[in-house]
Amino acid sequence: MPALRRQGEAALSQPAPLRLDEIVLQELALPMRQPFETSFGVAREKRFLLVTVRAAGLTAFGECVADHHPGYLPETLGTAAHVLRDFLVPLAFAAPVTTPQELAARLAAVRGHEMAKAALEMAAWDLCARRDGVSLAAALGGTRGRIAAGVSVGLQRDDAALVDKVAEELAAGYQRVKVKIKPGRDETALRALHERFPDLHVVADANSAYTLADAERLARLDAFRPAMLEQPLHWDDVLDHAALAKRIRTPICLDESLRSAARVAQAIDVGAAAVVNLKPGRVGGFTESVAIHDLCVARGVPLWCGGMVESGIGRLFNVHVQALPGFEPGDTSDPRRYFDEDLVDPPVVVSADGWIDVPRGPGLGAEVVTARVERATRWREALRP
Ligand code: OSB
Ligand code: MG
C-alpha cells in the first residue's frame, strides 16, 4: 500500500524544519440550530477562535475550545486571544518548527492556558502532517479507519422531552448517549430514561453542579444504572471525587478536572477517576492527549473523547485522535446537529449505524471552506515574526 509506505518513510527520514510565515487569529460566530443547555448555562451561538498557521506554502488550522464565557473552565475566547498573541505565538515564531512535540515543549514555558496552547499545538500537528503527506490520525499513530459516534444531549424542557430526544438520537444511530443533569433535574430524568430504555446505560454529566454534601442524593442515581457520572463536583477537584467514589456505585468519569497527563495519573491513583474524558482542546493539545491515551491504556482505565460543541474543524481533530486504539465511544456527533453549514468539505458525517470515517488525506483531510469561514468572522488579526 503506497500510503503506508509513505507514512513509514516520513517517520524514518529527517523532517524539514518549518519556518512559520504567519499566524492568523480570528473570532468566528456560528448561529446554533438548537440551544445547548448544561448545568452552567445555555449556548445559543457558538463563538470561537480559529488559529491559522502558514509555512512553506502550507496552511494549517487549529480550533480553540474556549467559550466567550468562563462557565466551564476559567479560560475564555478573550484570554486565549491574549495569551496566544502576546506569549504563545511569539514562542512559535522564535524558532522553526520541526515536530509538534518540540513546539509543545516550547509552549510549556507558559503555565496553564491549555485551551490557548491546544489551538496552536494542534495547528502545528496539522502543519507537520501536511508537510509529511500523512493524515493527522497516521501522524498520531492511529490505526482505526472509522470511529464510533456518540451524542451529548443537553438539558431539555422536561423529562418527557428528554426521553423523546434520546429516542431520536438512538434512532439516528448513535452508539452512546450522554445526558446533562443538575440538581432537581437528575433523579426523575434518569428514572424516566431507565423506564423507557431499561438496557441503555446513559452517561450522566453534571458539569460540577454538586458538592460532597450531595453524596446521598447522587447515590440514589445508582438505581437507574447510568454508565458513569461525569464531573459531579468542583471543576478543579480530585480529592472530593475520590471520597464520593467510595459512597456511590456508579463509576466516576472526570472532565473539567483533567487538564494534563500528570493530573490524570493522580486522579487515577487516588481513585477519583474510574473513567477518563479526554478533550485534546482542554489538555494543551495532541502531544498531551497521546500521553493520556497511553497512560489510560497502560492502566486499563476506560477512555473516551469528549467534545466542546466544535465546528467541523474542531470535530475533525477529535475524529483523528480517536483513530488511536484505546478510545471507547464518546461525544463525537454530527456538527450539523448544531450548525446549518459545516466549515469543512467533505463534512463530518455519521453513518446510519453510528460511525464516522477518519479522513485519509494529509492533515485534517478535509478542505476548510474559506468563504464560509470569512462569512462567520467577527475580527481577524494577522501576526508575523
Ligand atoms: O461537559 O462535556 C461537557 C460541551 C460544551 C462544554 C462542556 C461539555 C460539552 C459536551 C459535549 O457535553 C457536547 C458536544 O460537543 O457535542
Ligand atoms: Mg463534561
PDB file of C-alpha atoms in Angstrom, residues 88 91-92 97-111 117 120-121 124-125 283-288:
ATOM      1  CA  LEU A  88       2.394  31.602  22.575  1.00  0.00           C
ATOM      2  CA  LEU A  91       7.269  31.346  21.122  1.00  0.00           C
ATOM      3  CA  ALA A  92       6.153  29.637  17.907  1.00  0.00           C
ATOM      4  CA  VAL A  97       9.054  24.017  13.954  1.00  0.00           C
ATOM      5  CA  THR A  98      10.332  20.534  13.163  1.00  0.00           C
ATOM      6  CA  THR A  99       7.844  18.456  15.138  1.00  0.00           C
ATOM      7  CA  PRO A 100       4.670  19.385  17.035  1.00  0.00           C
ATOM      8  CA  GLN A 101       6.090  17.742  20.167  1.00  0.00           C
ATOM      9  CA  GLU A 102       9.054  20.113  20.042  1.00  0.00           C
ATOM     10  CA  LEU A 103       6.670  23.095  19.819  1.00  0.00           C
ATOM     11  CA  ALA A 104       4.567  21.690  22.696  1.00  0.00           C
ATOM     12  CA  ALA A 105       7.706  21.607  24.853  1.00  0.00           C
ATOM     13  CA  ARG A 106       8.406  25.255  23.977  1.00  0.00           C
ATOM     14  CA  LEU A 107       4.844  26.301  24.838  1.00  0.00           C
ATOM     15  CA  ALA A 108       5.223  24.719  28.296  1.00  0.00           C
ATOM     16  CA  ALA A 109       7.062  27.926  29.294  1.00  0.00           C
ATOM     17  CA  VAL A 110       3.544  29.371  29.653  1.00  0.00           C
ATOM     18  CA  ARG A 111       1.702  27.933  32.648  1.00  0.00           C
ATOM     19  CA  LYS A 117      -1.980  26.219  23.740  1.00  0.00           C
ATOM     20  CA  LEU A 120      -1.707  26.382  18.302  1.00  0.00           C
ATOM     21  CA  GLU A 121      -0.222  22.979  19.118  1.00  0.00           C
ATOM     22  CA  ALA A 124       1.322  22.519  14.364  1.00  0.00           C
ATOM     23  CA  TRP A 125       0.274  18.845  14.174  1.00  0.00           C
ATOM     24  CA  VAL A 283      -5.266  19.400  27.797  1.00  0.00           C
ATOM     25  CA  GLY A 284      -2.951  21.570  25.697  1.00  0.00           C
ATOM     26  CA  GLY A 285      -3.250  19.547  22.502  1.00  0.00           C
ATOM     27  CA  PHE A 286      -2.332  16.250  20.878  1.00  0.00           C
ATOM     28  CA  THR A 287       1.067  15.667  22.499  1.00  0.00           C
ATOM     29  CA  GLU A 288      -0.544  15.602  25.949  1.00  0.00           C
TER      30      GLU A 288
END
